[in-house]
């Protein structure tokens, strides 16, 4: 059994919430702005996706199921095989052309890696990378 870590990051995007939701909902495009994600493939069930992450010399693979989807408000998911992970993204309209996005990701460090990695260091690296990814997402949406 490994150790669970959780990270939350936020950004504000100069775009209507509907547009932000629309761009985020294209999960297969996520590798364009989420650097460690190598691929996302939607399976026969539109709520089931196949993910590959490659980072720091490690490669992880898992399937994720969307457990809650409320258009333009929130999307929750959890893994159903492979790397244990779960998370949520929430969209908050702050005005007609301003949206706050909060991304929360939790994952379990594999048992073999947990003793080798200091969670506070690992957590700092992951939080920094998630924020950079969310900022790239913001830039993508704002540039159209």
XYZ file of C-alpha atoms in Angstrom:
144
model
C 0.000 0.000 0.000
C 1.323 3.422 -0.926
C 0.826 6.952 0.373
C -1.913 9.240 -0.977
C -1.005 12.809 -1.944
C -3.450 15.573 -2.928
C -2.798 18.825 -4.798
C -5.086 21.755 -5.634
C -4.344 24.617 -8.009
C -6.445 27.466 -9.378
C -6.346 30.022 -12.148
C -8.584 32.711 -13.592
C -9.341 32.664 -17.314
C -10.548 35.607 -19.380
C -13.343 33.652 -21.076
C -16.979 32.706 -20.422
C -17.485 29.572 -18.347
C -19.133 27.765 -21.297
C -16.033 28.222 -23.457
C -13.701 27.099 -20.640
C -15.855 24.003 -20.072
C -15.886 23.210 -23.786
C -12.081 23.274 -24.079
C -11.573 21.231 -20.889
C -14.155 18.636 -21.988
C -11.952 17.614 -24.933
C -9.933 15.227 -22.768
C -8.013 13.776 -25.721
C -6.504 17.253 -26.317
C -5.142 17.391 -22.761
C -1.559 16.440 -23.762
C -1.398 19.802 -25.633
C -1.315 21.661 -22.330
C -0.679 19.052 -19.616
C 3.014 18.288 -20.034
C 3.277 14.956 -18.187
C 0.229 13.465 -19.901
C 1.391 11.530 -22.929
C -2.043 10.432 -24.149
C -5.735 10.291 -23.311
C -8.021 7.992 -25.294
C -11.795 7.933 -24.878
C -13.057 4.339 -24.872
C -16.415 2.970 -26.073
C -18.043 4.340 -22.923
C -17.676 8.177 -23.154
C -17.171 8.334 -19.368
C -14.208 5.926 -19.531
C -10.762 7.075 -20.672
C -7.343 5.463 -20.977
C -4.410 7.600 -19.700
C -0.627 7.445 -20.024
C 1.627 9.675 -17.937
C 5.378 9.951 -18.464
C 7.416 12.001 -15.985
C 10.786 11.986 -14.272
C 11.765 8.724 -15.981
C 8.596 6.907 -14.867
C 5.639 5.862 -16.973
C 2.196 5.165 -15.507
C -0.930 3.875 -17.200
C -4.515 3.783 -15.933
C -8.142 3.982 -16.893
C -10.368 6.644 -15.361
C -14.129 6.893 -15.066
C -15.994 10.180 -14.850
C -18.092 9.835 -11.699
C -19.866 13.193 -11.884
C -20.374 15.652 -14.725
C -22.349 18.865 -14.377
C -21.857 20.914 -17.542
C -19.998 24.195 -16.989
C -19.716 23.445 -13.248
C -17.723 20.342 -12.321
C -16.174 17.103 -13.479
C -15.090 14.385 -11.021
C -13.179 11.200 -11.846
C -11.416 8.214 -10.327
C -9.178 5.526 -11.709
C -10.529 2.042 -12.334
C -7.206 0.332 -12.960
C -3.521 1.114 -12.978
C -2.281 4.162 -11.057
C -4.709 4.920 -8.193
C -5.908 8.481 -8.833
C -8.984 10.653 -8.390
C -9.800 14.274 -8.743
C -12.106 17.080 -9.698
C -12.116 20.225 -11.771
C -14.552 22.990 -10.897
C -15.565 26.029 -12.902
C -16.700 29.249 -11.217
C -18.119 32.068 -13.372
C -16.796 35.330 -11.924
C -18.367 37.481 -14.635
C -19.562 37.167 -18.233
C -15.980 36.799 -19.513
C -14.082 35.595 -16.427
C -13.950 32.059 -15.046
C -12.034 30.608 -12.118
C -10.905 26.999 -12.502
C -9.886 24.847 -9.540
C -8.174 21.526 -10.206
C -7.712 18.960 -7.426
C -5.767 15.772 -8.102
C -5.099 12.917 -5.662
C -2.939 9.888 -6.342
C -1.285 7.075 -4.482
C 2.466 6.796 -4.698
C 3.178 3.156 -5.574
C 4.394 1.123 -2.603
C 7.858 0.638 -4.119
C 8.294 4.405 -4.654
C 6.716 5.723 -1.445
C 9.738 5.011 0.808
C 12.135 6.487 -1.762
C 10.394 9.826 -2.181
C 9.901 12.538 0.386
C 6.199 13.476 0.007
C 6.823 17.169 0.746
C 9.410 17.373 -2.052
C 7.326 15.229 -4.413
C 4.260 17.268 -3.514
C 6.022 20.539 -4.288
C 7.150 19.287 -7.684
C 3.689 18.005 -8.597
C 1.863 21.127 -7.371
C 4.238 23.365 -9.344
C 3.751 21.241 -12.477
C -0.052 21.182 -12.091
C -0.107 24.977 -11.737
C 2.067 25.356 -14.857
C -0.291 23.010 -16.715
C -3.367 24.944 -15.601
C -1.673 28.180 -16.662
C -0.970 26.643 -20.112
C -4.658 25.670 -20.258
C -5.576 29.297 -19.427
C -3.304 30.562 -22.205
C -4.790 28.079 -24.684
C -8.359 29.156 -23.898
C -7.548 32.866 -23.936
C -5.745 32.643 -27.281
C -8.688 30.775 -28.786
